[in-house]
Amino acid sequence: MTMVKDFTGATFWRRSTLFDVLQPRSLAVLGVFIFIGGWECAARLNSSAAALIPTPSQIPAAWAGEIRGGFWIAAVESSLSHYILGVAIGSFLGVAAGVIAGVSAWCDAILSGVVRVLRPIPGLAWTPFAILWFGLTSTAAAFIIAIAVFWINFFAALSAVQAIDRDLMEVARAFGHGGFVGRLTKIALPAATPGILAGFRTGLGQAWMSVVAAELFGVPGIGARMMQAASLLATDLVVVYMLTMALLYSVTDIAFLAARRRLIAWQL
Amino acid sequence: MAIIAELLGVGLALASGAQRVQILDKCDVRLERGEFVALVGPSGAGKSSLLRVLMGLVKPSEGEVRIDLPRERGRRNIALVFQDAKLLPWRRVESNVALGLEGLGLTSLERRSRIAAALDLVNLTAQIDRWPHQLSGGQRQRVGLARALAVEPELLLMDEPFGALDAITRSSLQDELLTVWRRTNKTILFVTHDIDEAIYLADRIIVLSGTPARIRGAFQTAKRPHVRSNQDTFRLAEEIRAKLGESSQLIEFEI
Ligand SMILES: Nc1ncnc2c1ncn2[C@@H]1O[C@H](COP(=O)(O)OP(=O)(O)O)[C@@H](O)[C@H]1O
Ligand SMILES: [Mg+2]
């Protein structure tokens, strides 16, 4: 017998099927093997593609060589520093601005015009200014990442605060927490935390895309290393760094989920 | 008996879009220490608005609110029990009850004993570590009551607290509330649209209805203990229904 959950969260038992015996997890692993096997076969059967796409079997050796040369660690370290700085600054400012605009109708009204103008401009469009202001430095890359992350967090926080049950504000007032600080700390922040965290998580993913883009113009890191490899037609190295990004993304997402479990235990 | 809270000729007008809507008009309410008063009226009449005025959450546009209660350390004079409990879902039962105690300057020991006492009054001690979503509707409402009792108010305002509960849970909570009232000697203003509930619980029943809403009458109930239904309660319920009917005819006439 297998216990299953339906979409309402109710659990019930039913007879095990082949699907239950195999477990979704092992099926996921199977899927990865089929994908890699198919790729390997396709690349080997078509010899003219050798310059355009590496075979999976080349990757481990290329990866090991990159690590031995010290390039991999250097690139990861440098990208991580851009990533962490950009995500930290962008998320903090985005959440702060979003929460303030959500709590105060005045701030929301004053900001709305500026938001309308600035919001459609993608982070990458700031590259010329990033280079002018900060040069080809880590700060420039972090700046571009921060802008991309800022907007995601801003809108997530703003709509999370605006969606709060108005009656809860009345509860705060009835029990002596009607001031701005009381409403902010007793109601707005905790009530909006799930929405804010959802925005933060989206930002964590988006930021990795911005890392590559922000480094394409020469700030050292994963993106820069990828561009070098591509210009030398070292496609195996390109794949190594693609996988590196997937790996780093998974690590940050898993770390995030562990942290979230503590922050919003009440929802789970 | 001492009057502890009073509405004198209170009128309330609120903005609804571009219009000003008169919700309450010339309302006089007088609450004496220790009495249990029910406020009945159809939904949308303005019962919650009247509580908000009494609680000081909105200023009346006319008239006066007088609260004659001394400020005491570690207490709040008035507390409100909300319609759907309105617990904070991110706080466990214990810290939901603690909400009103925060900012009162209590030591953590005092705070814990106040929470324990309040939860004991509503028979919910075993659920102290639960999240609100792990409680039944009746339990949630009892936490809402405990949250209000924890601040040791002299005046307890209750806004249709049992309106969303099933009949069985409701009647047992009504009995629990009467027990709490007897044990704590609070003054209670209990809002409901259920006439039978008002007759069973209260010493005195005030009828609020019409647009704008006015106090249409006041009724005294029989000596306690009250029974759920007998000839007297039927007759009183009929009288109150007739009073509510009068005012609804009045509305039609005004239109
Ligand atoms: N903030 C508000 N602005 C304008 N109208 C309101 C507001 N709050 C309540 N009302 C109106 O006032 C009337 C009385 O509401 P309420 O006091 O909640 O009634 P009750 O509690 O008796 O059901 C209703 O018609 C409602 O639409
Ligand atoms: Mg109401």
GROMACS .gro file of C-alpha atoms in nm, chain A residues 90-256:
model
  167
   90GLY     CA    1   1.966   4.410  -0.452
   91SER     CA    2   1.744   4.192  -0.234
   92PHE     CA    3   1.786   4.404   0.077
   93LEU     CA    4   1.708   4.730  -0.100
   94GLY     CA    5   1.427   4.574  -0.302
   95VAL     CA    6   1.254   4.424   0.000
   96ALA     CA    7   1.300   4.741   0.205
   97ALA     CA    8   1.158   4.966  -0.069
   98GLY     CA    9   0.874   4.724  -0.141
   99VAL     CA   10   0.772   4.689   0.223
  100ILE     CA   11   0.785   5.065   0.285
  101ALA     CA   12   0.580   5.135  -0.028
  102GLY     CA   13   0.335   4.866   0.083
  103VAL     CA   14   0.289   4.999   0.434
  104SER     CA   15   0.279   5.368   0.348
  105ALA     CA   16   0.036   5.488   0.082
  106TRP     CA   17   0.243   5.809   0.063
  107CYS     CA   18   0.563   5.631  -0.030
  108ASP     CA   19   0.381   5.413  -0.278
  109ALA     CA   20   0.233   5.717  -0.452
  110ILE     CA   21   0.562   5.904  -0.459
  111LEU     CA   22   0.756   5.604  -0.590
  112SER     CA   23   0.503   5.493  -0.849
  113GLY     CA   24   0.615   5.743  -1.116
  114VAL     CA   25   0.983   5.661  -1.080
  115VAL     CA   26   0.904   5.291  -1.080
  116ARG     CA   27   0.710   5.324  -1.404
  117VAL     CA   28   1.011   5.477  -1.578
  118LEU     CA   29   1.289   5.261  -1.432
  119ARG     CA   30   1.122   4.924  -1.411
  120PRO     CA   31   1.122   4.828  -1.782
  121ILE     CA   32   1.498   4.890  -1.807
  122PRO     CA   33   1.671   4.552  -1.775
  123GLY     CA   34   1.975   4.517  -1.550
  124LEU     CA   35   2.201   4.459  -1.851
  125ALA     CA   36   2.110   4.796  -2.000
  126TRP     CA   37   2.295   4.949  -1.707
  127THR     CA   38   2.624   4.794  -1.826
  128PRO     CA   39   2.761   5.116  -1.980
  129PHE     CA   40   2.708   5.302  -1.653
  130ALA     CA   41   2.839   5.012  -1.450
  131ILE     CA   42   3.166   5.025  -1.645
  132LEU     CA   43   3.182   5.405  -1.636
  133TRP     CA   44   3.124   5.422  -1.264
  134PHE     CA   45   3.308   5.117  -1.142
  135GLY     CA   46   3.535   5.009  -1.429
  136LEU     CA   47   3.581   4.642  -1.517
  137THR     CA   48   3.558   4.543  -1.153
  138SER     CA   49   3.365   4.303  -0.936
  139THR     CA   50   3.163   4.598  -0.815
  140ALA     CA   51   3.039   4.662  -1.169
  141ALA     CA   52   2.922   4.301  -1.204
  142ALA     CA   53   2.759   4.309  -0.860
  143PHE     CA   54   2.584   4.634  -0.953
  144ILE     CA   55   2.425   4.481  -1.264
  145ILE     CA   56   2.315   4.175  -1.069
  146ALA     CA   57   2.177   4.392  -0.789
  147ILE     CA   58   1.958   4.588  -1.028
  148ALA     CA   59   1.804   4.275  -1.176
  149VAL     CA   60   1.741   4.132  -0.832
  150PHE     CA   61   1.610   4.462  -0.693
  151TRP     CA   62   1.299   4.476  -0.908
  152ILE     CA   63   1.200   4.115  -0.847
  153ASN     CA   64   1.222   4.168  -0.472
  154PHE     CA   65   1.058   4.509  -0.484
  155PHE     CA   66   0.744   4.388  -0.658
  156ALA     CA   67   0.723   4.066  -0.458
  157ALA     CA   68   0.748   4.257  -0.129
  158LEU     CA   69   0.508   4.530  -0.241
  159SER     CA   70   0.235   4.293  -0.350
  160ALA     CA   71   0.289   4.069  -0.047
  161VAL     CA   72   0.233   4.364   0.186
  162GLN     CA   73  -0.063   4.493  -0.014
  163ALA     CA   74  -0.228   4.150   0.000
  164ILE     CA   75  -0.229   4.141   0.382
  165ASP     CA   76  -0.572   4.099   0.536
  166ARG     CA   77  -0.669   4.455   0.640
  167ASP     CA   78  -0.845   4.318   0.947
  168LEU     CA   79  -0.510   4.208   1.088
  169MET     CA   80  -0.407   4.574   1.099
  170GLU     CA   81  -0.720   4.636   1.304
  171VAL     CA   82  -0.616   4.353   1.536
  172ALA     CA   83  -0.280   4.524   1.580
  173ARG     CA   84  -0.452   4.852   1.666
  174ALA     CA   85  -0.696   4.688   1.906
  175PHE     CA   86  -0.408   4.537   2.101
  176GLY     CA   87  -0.194   4.846   2.124
  177HIS     CA   88   0.028   4.811   1.819
  178GLY     CA   89  -0.140   5.067   1.594
  179GLY     CA   90   0.170   5.282   1.533
  180PHE     CA   91   0.386   5.254   1.221
  181VAL     CA   92   0.648   5.042   1.393
  182GLY     CA   93   0.386   4.818   1.555
  183ARG     CA   94   0.203   4.756   1.229
  184LEU     CA   95   0.534   4.696   1.051
  185THR     CA   96   0.689   4.453   1.296
  186LYS     CA   97   0.382   4.280   1.439
  187ILE     CA   98   0.184   4.243   1.116
  188ALA     CA   99   0.335   4.358   0.788
  189LEU     CA  100   0.674   4.185   0.802
  190PRO     CA  101   0.563   3.846   0.933
  191ALA     CA  102   0.251   3.837   0.717
  192ALA     CA  103   0.447   3.926   0.404
  193THR     CA  104   0.738   3.691   0.472
  194PRO     CA  105   0.615   3.405   0.249
  195GLY     CA  106   0.566   3.644  -0.044
  196ILE     CA  107   0.897   3.817   0.020
  197LEU     CA  108   1.077   3.482   0.032
  198ALA     CA  109   0.912   3.372  -0.293
  199GLY     CA  110   1.047   3.687  -0.457
  200PHE     CA  111   1.388   3.634  -0.301
  201ARG     CA  112   1.400   3.281  -0.438
  202THR     CA  113   1.312   3.397  -0.789
  203GLY     CA  114   1.588   3.656  -0.751
  204LEU     CA  115   1.836   3.386  -0.649
  205GLY     CA  116   1.772   3.208  -0.979
  206GLN     CA  117   1.761   3.520  -1.194
  207ALA     CA  118   2.088   3.641  -1.043
  208TRP     CA  119   2.281   3.346  -1.191
  209MET     CA  120   2.166   3.451  -1.537
  210SER     CA  121   2.282   3.802  -1.465
  211VAL     CA  122   2.618   3.671  -1.344
  212VAL     CA  123   2.700   3.530  -1.687
  213ALA     CA  124   2.573   3.838  -1.864
  214ALA     CA  125   2.752   4.076  -1.629
  215GLU     CA  126   3.084   3.896  -1.683
  216LEU     CA  127   3.060   3.867  -2.060
  217PHE     CA  128   3.229   4.204  -2.102
  218GLY     CA  129   3.542   4.104  -1.916
  219VAL     CA  130   3.502   4.097  -1.538
  220PRO     CA  131   3.666   3.766  -1.448
  221GLY     CA  132   3.440   3.479  -1.346
  222ILE     CA  133   3.236   3.194  -1.489
  223GLY     CA  134   3.088   3.406  -1.766
  224ALA     CA  135   3.424   3.545  -1.872
  225ARG     CA  136   3.581   3.196  -1.868
  226MET     CA  137   3.295   3.066  -2.081
  227MET     CA  138   3.352   3.336  -2.340
  228GLN     CA  139   3.726   3.258  -2.355
  229ALA     CA  140   3.652   2.888  -2.399
  230ALA     CA  141   3.396   2.959  -2.670
  231SER     CA  142   3.637   3.176  -2.867
  232LEU     CA  143   3.886   2.884  -2.863
  233LEU     CA  144   3.607   2.643  -2.966
  234ALA     CA  145   3.664   2.455  -2.640
  235THR     CA  146   3.301   2.349  -2.627
  236ASP     CA  147   3.368   2.093  -2.355
  237LEU     CA  148   3.476   2.374  -2.123
  238VAL     CA  149   3.161   2.570  -2.208
  239VAL     CA  150   2.957   2.270  -2.097
  240VAL     CA  151   3.171   2.234  -1.783
  241TYR     CA  152   3.078   2.590  -1.682
  242MET     CA  153   2.714   2.544  -1.779
  243LEU     CA  154   2.701   2.248  -1.543
  244THR     CA  155   2.890   2.448  -1.281
  245MET     CA  156   2.617   2.710  -1.288
  246ALA     CA  157   2.346   2.447  -1.258
  247LEU     CA  158   2.533   2.305  -0.962
  248LEU     CA  159   2.575   2.640  -0.792
  249TYR     CA  160   2.210   2.720  -0.853
  250SER     CA  161   2.105   2.393  -0.690
  251VAL     CA  162   2.328   2.458  -0.392
  252THR     CA  163   2.187   2.807  -0.334
  253ASP     CA  164   1.830   2.686  -0.384
  254ILE     CA  165   1.871   2.398  -0.138
  255ALA     CA  166   2.032   2.630   0.115
  256PHE     CA  167   1.741   2.869   0.062
   0.00000   0.00000   0.00000
